[in-house]
mmCIF file with all atom_site columns, C-alpha atoms in Angstrom:
data_model
loop_
_atom_site.group_PDB
_atom_site.id
_atom_site.type_symbol
_atom_site.label_atom_id
_atom_site.label_alt_id
_atom_site.label_comp_id
_atom_site.label_asym_id
_atom_site.label_entity_id
_atom_site.label_seq_id
_atom_site.pdbx_PDB_ins_code
_atom_site.Cartn_x
_atom_site.Cartn_y
_atom_site.Cartn_z
_atom_site.occupancy
_atom_site.B_iso_or_equiv
_atom_site.pdbx_formal_charge
_atom_site.auth_seq_id
_atom_site.auth_comp_id
_atom_site.auth_asym_id
_atom_site.auth_atom_id
_atom_site.pdbx_PDB_model_num
ATOM 1   C CA . ALA A 1 1   ? 0.000   0.000  0.000  1.00 44.00 ? 36  ALA A CA 1
ATOM 2   C CA . GLY A 1 2   ? 1.568   3.314  0.980  1.00 51.00 ? 37  GLY A CA 1
ATOM 3   C CA . VAL A 1 3   ? 3.126   5.335  3.694  1.00 56.00 ? 38  VAL A CA 1
ATOM 4   C CA . GLU A 1 4   ? 0.922   5.908  6.740  1.00 63.00 ? 39  GLU A CA 1
ATOM 5   C CA . GLU A 1 5   ? -0.685  9.352  6.576  1.00 64.00 ? 40  GLU A CA 1
ATOM 6   C CA . GLU A 1 6   ? -0.129  11.434 9.733  1.00 78.00 ? 41  GLU A CA 1
ATOM 7   C CA . ASP A 1 7   ? -2.970  13.417 11.295 1.00 82.00 ? 42  ASP A CA 1
ATOM 8   C CA . LEU A 1 8   ? -2.799  17.100 10.455 1.00 84.00 ? 43  LEU A CA 1
ATOM 9   C CA . SER A 1 9   ? -3.995  19.699 12.986 1.00 91.00 ? 44  SER A CA 1
ATOM 10  C CA . PHE A 1 10  ? -5.754  22.918 12.099 1.00 92.00 ? 45  PHE A CA 1
ATOM 11  C CA . SER A 1 11  ? -3.540  25.011 14.392 1.00 93.00 ? 46  SER A CA 1
ATOM 12  C CA . HIS A 1 12  ? -0.357  23.637 12.798 1.00 93.00 ? 47  HIS A CA 1
ATOM 13  C CA . SER A 1 13  ? -1.683  24.243 9.282  1.00 93.00 ? 48  SER A CA 1
ATOM 14  C CA . PHE A 1 14  ? -2.999  27.697 10.217 1.00 94.00 ? 49  PHE A CA 1
ATOM 15  C CA . PHE A 1 15  ? 0.473   28.535 11.534 1.00 95.00 ? 50  PHE A CA 1
ATOM 16  C CA . ILE A 1 16  ? 2.140   27.263 8.333  1.00 94.00 ? 51  ILE A CA 1
ATOM 17  C CA . TYR A 1 17  ? -0.096  29.511 6.191  1.00 94.00 ? 52  TYR A CA 1
ATOM 18  C CA . GLY A 1 18  ? 0.714   32.573 8.334  1.00 95.00 ? 53  GLY A CA 1
ATOM 19  C CA . GLY A 1 19  ? -2.617  32.743 10.106 1.00 94.00 ? 54  GLY A CA 1
ATOM 20  C CA . SER A 1 20  ? -1.053  33.084 13.553 1.00 95.00 ? 55  SER A CA 1
ATOM 21  C CA . ASP A 1 21  ? 1.052   36.025 12.390 1.00 96.00 ? 56  ASP A CA 1
ATOM 22  C CA . HIS A 1 22  ? -2.025  37.700 10.923 1.00 95.00 ? 57  HIS A CA 1
ATOM 23  C CA . MET A 1 23  ? -3.917  37.187 14.185 1.00 95.00 ? 58  MET A CA 1
ATOM 24  C CA . GLU A 1 24  ? -1.035  38.727 16.156 1.00 95.00 ? 59  GLU A CA 1
ATOM 25  C CA . GLU A 1 25  ? -1.044  41.693 13.798 1.00 92.00 ? 60  GLU A CA 1
ATOM 26  C CA . ILE A 1 26  ? -4.777  42.222 14.327 1.00 91.00 ? 61  ILE A CA 1
ATOM 27  C CA . GLU A 1 27  ? -4.298  41.988 18.106 1.00 93.00 ? 62  GLU A CA 1
ATOM 28  C CA . GLY A 1 28  ? -1.489  44.563 17.941 1.00 91.00 ? 63  GLY A CA 1
ATOM 29  C CA . MET A 1 29  ? -3.589  46.941 15.851 1.00 88.00 ? 64  MET A CA 1
ATOM 30  C CA . SER A 1 30  ? -6.511  46.490 18.218 1.00 89.00 ? 65  SER A CA 1
ATOM 31  C CA . THR A 1 31  ? -4.356  47.328 21.221 1.00 91.00 ? 66  THR A CA 1
ATOM 32  C CA . LYS A 1 32  ? -2.874  50.451 19.607 1.00 89.00 ? 67  LYS A CA 1
ATOM 33  C CA . CYS A 1 33  ? -6.222  51.730 18.377 1.00 86.00 ? 68  CYS A CA 1
ATOM 34  C CA . GLY A 1 34  ? -7.869  50.929 21.713 1.00 88.00 ? 69  GLY A CA 1
ATOM 35  C CA . LYS A 1 35  ? -5.296  53.086 23.522 1.00 91.00 ? 70  LYS A CA 1
ATOM 36  C CA . ILE A 1 36  ? -5.878  55.955 21.094 1.00 88.00 ? 71  ILE A CA 1
ATOM 37  C CA . CYS A 1 37  ? -9.647  55.705 21.589 1.00 87.00 ? 72  CYS A CA 1
ATOM 38  C CA . GLN A 1 38  ? -9.206  55.624 25.353 1.00 89.00 ? 73  GLN A CA 1
ATOM 39  C CA . ASN A 1 39  ? -7.011  58.747 25.225 1.00 90.00 ? 74  ASN A CA 1
ATOM 40  C CA . ILE A 1 40  ? -9.624  60.525 23.111 1.00 88.00 ? 75  ILE A CA 1
ATOM 41  C CA . LYS A 1 41  ? -12.439 59.473 25.440 1.00 88.00 ? 76  LYS A CA 1
ATOM 42  C CA . VAL A 1 42  ? -10.611 60.852 28.475 1.00 91.00 ? 77  VAL A CA 1
ATOM 43  C CA . LYS A 1 43  ? -10.302 64.267 26.804 1.00 92.00 ? 78  LYS A CA 1
ATOM 44  C CA . LEU A 1 44  ? -14.002 64.489 25.890 1.00 90.00 ? 79  LEU A CA 1
ATOM 45  C CA . SER A 1 45  ? -16.639 66.135 27.999 1.00 90.00 ? 80  SER A CA 1
ATOM 46  C CA . GLY A 1 46  ? -20.316 67.025 27.895 1.00 90.00 ? 81  GLY A CA 1
ATOM 47  C CA . GLU A 1 47  ? -22.201 66.398 24.653 1.00 91.00 ? 82  GLU A CA 1
ATOM 48  C CA . ASN A 1 48  ? -19.076 65.150 22.867 1.00 90.00 ? 83  ASN A CA 1
ATOM 49  C CA . LYS A 1 49  ? -18.621 62.405 25.458 1.00 89.00 ? 84  LYS A CA 1
ATOM 50  C CA . VAL A 1 50  ? -22.292 61.386 25.119 1.00 91.00 ? 85  VAL A CA 1
ATOM 51  C CA . GLU A 1 51  ? -21.975 61.248 21.304 1.00 90.00 ? 86  GLU A CA 1
ATOM 52  C CA . TYR A 1 52  ? -18.787 59.199 21.607 1.00 89.00 ? 87  TYR A CA 1
ATOM 53  C CA . LYS A 1 53  ? -20.466 56.680 23.933 1.00 89.00 ? 88  LYS A CA 1
ATOM 54  C CA . GLN A 1 54  ? -23.468 56.399 21.589 1.00 90.00 ? 89  GLN A CA 1
ATOM 55  C CA . LEU A 1 55  ? -21.170 55.838 18.611 1.00 89.00 ? 90  LEU A CA 1
ATOM 56  C CA . ILE A 1 56  ? -19.211 53.121 20.443 1.00 88.00 ? 91  ILE A CA 1
ATOM 57  C CA . GLU A 1 57  ? -22.481 51.431 21.465 1.00 87.00 ? 92  GLU A CA 1
ATOM 58  C CA . SER A 1 58  ? -23.762 51.549 17.871 1.00 86.00 ? 93  SER A CA 1
ATOM 59  C CA . LEU A 1 59  ? -20.480 50.126 16.548 1.00 86.00 ? 94  LEU A CA 1
ATOM 60  C CA . GLY A 1 60  ? -20.630 47.352 19.145 1.00 85.00 ? 95  GLY A CA 1
ATOM 61  C CA . GLU A 1 61  ? -24.094 46.386 17.918 1.00 84.00 ? 96  GLU A CA 1
ATOM 62  C CA . ARG A 1 62  ? -22.760 46.101 14.361 1.00 84.00 ? 97  ARG A CA 1
ATOM 63  C CA . PHE A 1 63  ? -20.009 43.739 15.474 1.00 83.00 ? 98  PHE A CA 1
ATOM 64  C CA . ASP A 1 64  ? -22.384 41.461 17.393 1.00 84.00 ? 99  ASP A CA 1
ATOM 65  C CA . LEU A 1 65  ? -22.774 38.757 14.761 1.00 82.00 ? 100 LEU A CA 1
ATOM 66  C CA . THR A 1 66  ? -25.537 37.047 16.760 1.00 82.00 ? 101 THR A CA 1
ATOM 67  C CA . SER A 1 67  ? -27.801 40.084 16.318 1.00 78.00 ? 102 SER A CA 1
ATOM 68  C CA . THR A 1 68  ? -30.370 39.633 13.570 1.00 73.00 ? 103 THR A CA 1
ATOM 69  C CA . GLU A 1 69  ? -31.922 43.088 14.020 1.00 69.00 ? 104 GLU A CA 1
ATOM 70  C CA . LEU A 1 70  ? -29.416 44.639 11.635 1.00 66.00 ? 105 LEU A CA 1
ATOM 71  C CA . GLU A 1 71  ? -30.027 42.283 8.717  1.00 60.00 ? 106 GLU A CA 1
ATOM 72  C CA . GLU A 1 72  ? -32.374 44.696 6.964  1.00 56.00 ? 107 GLU A CA 1
ATOM 73  C CA . GLN A 1 73  ? -29.510 47.212 6.741  1.00 65.00 ? 108 GLN A CA 1
ATOM 74  C CA . SER A 1 74  ? -27.762 45.344 3.989  1.00 70.00 ? 109 SER A CA 1
ATOM 75  C CA . PHE A 1 75  ? -24.160 46.156 3.187  1.00 79.00 ? 110 PHE A CA 1
ATOM 76  C CA . GLU A 1 76  ? -21.939 44.124 0.917  1.00 80.00 ? 111 GLU A CA 1
ATOM 77  C CA . PRO A 1 77  ? -18.278 43.292 1.457  1.00 80.00 ? 112 PRO A CA 1
ATOM 78  C CA . LEU A 1 78  ? -15.957 45.633 -0.433 1.00 78.00 ? 113 LEU A CA 1
ATOM 79  C CA . GLY A 1 79  ? -14.965 44.741 -3.981 1.00 77.00 ? 114 GLY A CA 1
ATOM 80  C CA . SER A 1 80  ? -11.592 43.555 -2.724 1.00 80.00 ? 115 SER A CA 1
ATOM 81  C CA . TYR A 1 81  ? -13.392 40.606 -1.101 1.00 85.00 ? 116 TYR A CA 1
ATOM 82  C CA . SER A 1 82  ? -14.046 39.089 -4.536 1.00 86.00 ? 117 SER A CA 1
ATOM 83  C CA . GLU A 1 83  ? -10.526 37.599 -4.544 1.00 88.00 ? 118 GLU A CA 1
ATOM 84  C CA . ILE A 1 84  ? -11.179 35.769 -1.271 1.00 88.00 ? 119 ILE A CA 1
ATOM 85  C CA . ARG A 1 85  ? -14.598 34.587 -2.449 1.00 88.00 ? 120 ARG A CA 1
ATOM 86  C CA . LYS A 1 86  ? -13.165 33.341 -5.770 1.00 89.00 ? 121 LYS A CA 1
ATOM 87  C CA . ARG A 1 87  ? -10.472 31.397 -3.954 1.00 88.00 ? 122 ARG A CA 1
ATOM 88  C CA . ALA A 1 88  ? -13.078 29.803 -1.673 1.00 87.00 ? 123 ALA A CA 1
ATOM 89  C CA . GLU A 1 89  ? -15.291 28.917 -4.642 1.00 85.00 ? 124 GLU A CA 1
ATOM 90  C CA . ASP A 1 90  ? -12.374 27.399 -6.579 1.00 86.00 ? 125 ASP A CA 1
ATOM 91  C CA . CYS A 1 91  ? -11.307 25.382 -3.567 1.00 83.00 ? 126 CYS A CA 1
ATOM 92  C CA . THR A 1 92  ? -14.861 24.183 -2.950 1.00 81.00 ? 127 THR A CA 1
ATOM 93  C CA . ALA A 1 93  ? -15.206 23.145 -6.605 1.00 80.00 ? 128 ALA A CA 1
ATOM 94  C CA . GLN A 1 94  ? -11.997 21.078 -6.436 1.00 81.00 ? 129 GLN A CA 1
ATOM 95  C CA . VAL A 1 95  ? -13.009 19.214 -3.285 1.00 77.00 ? 130 VAL A CA 1
ATOM 96  C CA . GLU A 1 96  ? -15.479 16.836 -4.936 1.00 73.00 ? 131 GLU A CA 1
ATOM 97  C CA . GLY A 1 97  ? -12.935 15.659 -7.492 1.00 76.00 ? 132 GLY A CA 1
ATOM 98  C CA . PHE A 1 98  ? -10.312 15.176 -4.791 1.00 78.00 ? 133 PHE A CA 1
ATOM 99  C CA . VAL A 1 99  ? -12.681 13.160 -2.592 1.00 76.00 ? 134 VAL A CA 1
ATOM 100 C CA . ASN A 1 100 ? -13.807 11.002 -5.536 1.00 75.00 ? 135 ASN A CA 1
ATOM 101 C CA . GLN A 1 101 ? -10.190 10.393 -6.564 1.00 77.00 ? 136 GLN A CA 1
ATOM 102 C CA . GLN A 1 102 ? -9.160  9.360  -3.052 1.00 73.00 ? 137 GLN A CA 1
ATOM 103 C CA . MET A 1 103 ? -12.169 7.076  -2.546 1.00 72.00 ? 138 MET A CA 1
ATOM 104 C CA . SER A 1 104 ? -11.539 5.336  -5.883 1.00 74.00 ? 139 SER A CA 1
ATOM 105 C CA . ASP A 1 105 ? -7.935  4.437  -4.992 1.00 73.00 ? 140 ASP A CA 1
ATOM 106 C CA . ALA A 1 106 ? -8.280  0.677  -4.578 1.00 72.00 ? 141 ALA A CA 1
ATOM 107 C CA . ASP A 1 107 ? -4.727  0.366  -3.250 1.00 75.00 ? 142 ASP A CA 1
ATOM 108 C CA . LEU A 1 108 ? -5.607  2.190  -0.037 1.00 74.00 ? 143 LEU A CA 1
ATOM 109 C CA . ALA A 1 109 ? -7.721  0.955  2.850  1.00 78.00 ? 144 ALA A CA 1
ATOM 110 C CA . VAL A 1 110 ? -10.855 2.971  3.542  1.00 77.00 ? 145 VAL A CA 1
ATOM 111 C CA . GLU A 1 111 ? -9.360  4.208  6.835  1.00 80.00 ? 146 GLU A CA 1
ATOM 112 C CA . GLN A 1 112 ? -6.324  5.531  4.977  1.00 80.00 ? 147 GLN A CA 1
ATOM 113 C CA . GLN A 1 113 ? -8.508  7.157  2.323  1.00 78.00 ? 148 GLN A CA 1
ATOM 114 C CA . LEU A 1 114 ? -10.584 8.889  4.991  1.00 80.00 ? 149 LEU A CA 1
ATOM 115 C CA . LYS A 1 115 ? -7.463  10.088 6.803  1.00 83.00 ? 150 LYS A CA 1
ATOM 116 C CA . ILE A 1 116 ? -6.127  11.618 3.567  1.00 82.00 ? 151 ILE A CA 1
ATOM 117 C CA . ILE A 1 117 ? -9.467  13.346 2.959  1.00 81.00 ? 152 ILE A CA 1
ATOM 118 C CA . ARG A 1 118 ? -9.588  14.596 6.563  1.00 84.00 ? 153 ARG A CA 1
ATOM 119 C CA . ASN A 1 119 ? -6.063  16.008 6.278  1.00 86.00 ? 154 ASN A CA 1
ATOM 120 C CA . GLU A 1 120 ? -6.941  17.710 3.017  1.00 86.00 ? 155 GLU A CA 1
ATOM 121 C CA . ALA A 1 121 ? -10.008 19.236 4.673  1.00 86.00 ? 156 ALA A CA 1
ATOM 122 C CA . VAL A 1 122 ? -7.944  20.505 7.597  1.00 89.00 ? 157 VAL A CA 1
ATOM 123 C CA . GLN A 1 123 ? -5.299  21.910 5.250  1.00 89.00 ? 158 GLN A CA 1
ATOM 124 C CA . GLN A 1 124 ? -7.849  23.606 2.961  1.00 89.00 ? 159 GLN A CA 1
ATOM 125 C CA . MET A 1 125 ? -9.795  25.093 5.893  1.00 91.00 ? 160 MET A CA 1
ATOM 126 C CA . ALA A 1 126 ? -6.604  26.396 7.549  1.00 93.00 ? 161 ALA A CA 1
ATOM 127 C CA . GLU A 1 127 ? -5.313  27.887 4.301  1.00 92.00 ? 162 GLU A CA 1
ATOM 128 C CA . GLN A 1 128 ? -8.620  29.588 3.450  1.00 92.00 ? 163 GLN A CA 1
ATOM 129 C CA . THR A 1 129 ? -8.988  30.860 7.026  1.00 94.00 ? 164 THR A CA 1
ATOM 130 C CA . ALA A 1 130 ? -5.465  32.311 7.000  1.00 95.00 ? 165 ALA A CA 1
ATOM 131 C CA . PHE A 1 131 ? -6.138  33.891 3.600  1.00 93.00 ? 166 PHE A CA 1
ATOM 132 C CA . SER A 1 132 ? -9.359  35.434 4.972  1.00 93.00 ? 167 SER A CA 1
ATOM 133 C CA . VAL A 1 133 ? -7.668  36.713 8.125  1.00 94.00 ? 168 VAL A CA 1
ATOM 134 C CA . ARG A 1 134 ? -5.013  38.342 5.944  1.00 92.00 ? 169 ARG A CA 1
ATOM 135 C CA . HIS A 1 135 ? -7.827  40.154 4.144  1.00 91.00 ? 170 HIS A CA 1
ATOM 136 C CA . LEU A 1 136 ? -9.117  41.397 7.513  1.00 91.00 ? 171 LEU A CA 1
ATOM 137 C CA . VAL A 1 137 ? -5.601  42.677 8.300  1.00 90.00 ? 172 VAL A CA 1
ATOM 138 C CA . VAL A 1 138 ? -5.611  44.684 5.050  1.00 88.00 ? 173 VAL A CA 1
ATOM 139 C CA . LEU A 1 139 ? -9.040  46.122 5.867  1.00 88.00 ? 174 LEU A CA 1
ATOM 140 C CA . SER A 1 140 ? -7.970  46.952 9.420  1.00 86.00 ? 175 SER A CA 1
ATOM 141 C CA . ARG A 1 141 ? -4.829  48.710 8.248  1.00 85.00 ? 176 ARG A CA 1
ATOM 142 C CA . SER A 1 142 ? -6.889  50.687 5.744  1.00 84.00 ? 177 SER A CA 1
ATOM 143 C CA . ILE A 1 143 ? -9.362  51.816 8.405  1.00 83.00 ? 178 ILE A CA 1
ATOM 144 C CA . ALA A 1 144 ? -6.558  52.823 10.783 1.00 78.00 ? 179 ALA A CA 1
ATOM 145 C CA . GLU A 1 145 ? -4.469  54.432 8.013  1.00 76.00 ? 180 GLU A CA 1
ATOM 146 C CA . PRO A 1 146 ? -5.533  58.001 8.866  1.00 71.00 ? 181 PRO A CA 1
ATOM 147 C CA . LEU A 1 147 ? -3.885  57.506 12.274 1.00 68.00 ? 182 LEU A CA 1
ATOM 148 C CA . GLY A 1 148 ? -0.562  56.866 10.504 1.00 67.00 ? 183 GLY A CA 1
ATOM 149 C CA . LEU A 1 149 ? 0.239   53.849 12.682 1.00 67.00 ? 184 LEU A CA 1
ATOM 150 C CA . PHE A 1 150 ? 0.659   51.009 10.256 1.00 68.00 ? 185 PHE A CA 1
ATOM 151 C CA . GLY A 1 151 ? 2.200   52.249 7.031  1.00 65.00 ? 186 GLY A CA 1
ATOM 152 C CA . ASP A 1 152 ? 0.652   52.300 3.597  1.00 61.00 ? 187 ASP A CA 1
ATOM 153 C CA . GLU A 1 153 ? -1.808  49.686 2.432  1.00 61.00 ? 188 GLU A CA 1
ATOM 154 C CA . GLU A 1 154 ? -4.088  49.524 -0.553 1.00 62.00 ? 189 GLU A CA 1
ATOM 155 C CA . ASP A 1 155 ? -6.367  52.507 -1.014 1.00 72.00 ? 190 ASP A CA 1
ATOM 156 C CA . ILE A 1 156 ? -9.884  51.436 -0.041 1.00 79.00 ? 191 ILE A CA 1
ATOM 157 C CA . GLU A 1 157 ? -12.953 53.643 -0.421 1.00 80.00 ? 192 GLU A CA 1
ATOM 158 C CA . TRP A 1 158 ? -14.797 53.485 2.901  1.00 82.00 ? 193 TRP A CA 1
ATOM 159 C CA . PRO A 1 159 ? -18.181 55.023 3.708  1.00 84.00 ? 194 PRO A CA 1
ATOM 160 C CA . GLU A 1 160 ? -17.795 58.259 5.670  1.00 85.00 ? 195 GLU A CA 1
ATOM 161 C CA . ASP A 1 161 ? -20.101 57.167 8.501  1.00 86.00 ? 196 ASP A CA 1
ATOM 162 C CA . PRO A 1 162 ? -18.233 54.891 10.956 1.00 87.00 ? 197 PRO A CA 1
ATOM 163 C CA . VAL A 1 163 ? -21.431 52.916 11.580 1.00 85.00 ? 198 VAL A CA 1
ATOM 164 C CA . ASN A 1 164 ? -21.583 52.105 7.863  1.00 86.00 ? 199 ASN A CA 1
ATOM 165 C CA . VAL A 1 165 ? -17.894 51.103 7.945  1.00 87.00 ? 200 VAL A CA 1
ATOM 166 C CA . ALA A 1 166 ? -18.733 48.720 10.790 1.00 88.00 ? 201 ALA A CA 1
ATOM 167 C CA . SER A 1 167 ? -21.637 47.364 8.734  1.00 87.00 ? 202 SER A CA 1
ATOM 168 C CA . VAL A 1 168 ? -19.312 46.681 5.791  1.00 88.00 ? 203 VAL A CA 1
ATOM 169 C CA . ILE A 1 169 ? -16.895 44.857 8.121  1.00 89.00 ? 204 ILE A CA 1
ATOM 170 C CA . ARG A 1 170 ? -19.816 42.888 9.563  1.00 88.00 ? 205 ARG A CA 1
ATOM 171 C CA . SER A 1 171 ? -20.942 41.815 6.077  1.00 88.00 ? 206 SER A CA 1
ATOM 172 C CA . THR A 1 172 ? -17.353 40.830 5.218  1.00 90.00 ? 207 THR A CA 1
ATOM 173 C CA . ILE A 1 173 ? -17.035 38.675 8.333  1.00 90.00 ? 208 ILE A CA 1
ATOM 174 C CA . LYS A 1 174 ? -20.412 37.048 7.628  1.00 89.00 ? 209 LYS A CA 1
ATOM 175 C CA . ALA A 1 175 ? -19.292 36.352 4.031  1.00 90.00 ? 210 ALA A CA 1
ATOM 176 C CA . ILE A 1 176 ? -16.041 34.800 5.262  1.00 92.00 ? 211 ILE A CA 1
ATOM 177 C CA . SER A 1 177 ? -17.977 32.633 7.691  1.00 91.00 ? 212 SER A CA 1
ATOM 178 C CA . SER A 1 178 ? -20.409 31.554 4.981  1.00 90.00 ? 213 SER A CA 1
ATOM 179 C CA . ASP A 1 179 ? -17.599 30.745 2.535  1.00 91.00 ? 214 ASP A CA 1
ATOM 180 C CA . LEU A 1 180 ? -15.714 28.693 5.145  1.00 91.00 ? 215 LEU A CA 1
ATOM 181 C CA . GLN A 1 181 ? -18.916 26.850 6.060  1.00 91.00 ? 216 GLN A CA 1
ATOM 182 C CA . GLY A 1 182 ? -19.498 26.068 2.361  1.00 87.00 ? 217 GLY A CA 1
ATOM 183 C CA . LEU A 1 183 ? -15.979 24.690 2.057  1.00 86.00 ? 218 LEU A CA 1
ATOM 184 C CA . MET A 1 184 ? -16.352 22.603 5.205  1.00 86.00 ? 219 MET A CA 1
ATOM 185 C CA . ASP A 1 185 ? -19.710 21.261 4.031  1.00 84.00 ? 220 ASP A CA 1
ATOM 186 C CA . ARG A 1 186 ? -18.085 19.897 0.852  1.00 80.00 ? 221 ARG A CA 1
ATOM 187 C CA . PHE A 1 187 ? -15.914 17.637 2.988  1.00 74.00 ? 222 PHE A CA 1
ATOM 188 C CA . MET A 1 188 ? -18.855 16.297 4.993  1.00 72.00 ? 223 MET A CA 1
#
């Protein structure tokens, strides 16, 4: 038959595709921006402080993905998301052929075939997740670009209203989640 296939872990694959580095970068940006917001909040008073608190509350609602109240306010991911979506669609389309090929290999025991398919699923999910997180890094850098903290990134046209920006991010995260679920479902 063949060489025994080792089990592949998501965290190891995610690390290999740079996902951990992207997550660290997002955490770092979050910390820096959080400190800036805190410094701004401390300096506000009166009506400005009330407006700031209302804005933060409204943004928080947009980022609560369990909330269904906001669904009627439809925003689409930015055009730059099309690359991530295309990659997910291509990967999903290739899965069926891969699974059929592996299951038709008469030289391998069914257990070995299933292990190969499982490892491919883990690898594909980790790679697509890392690719998606990298996209979120690019979006985050673009949003924070006016602060001059993170260097130049691609020029992205954002809505002027921060609540609408949050809605675009929300729709992007929901699209990523949907695309990853579609990929995972192909392996089931």
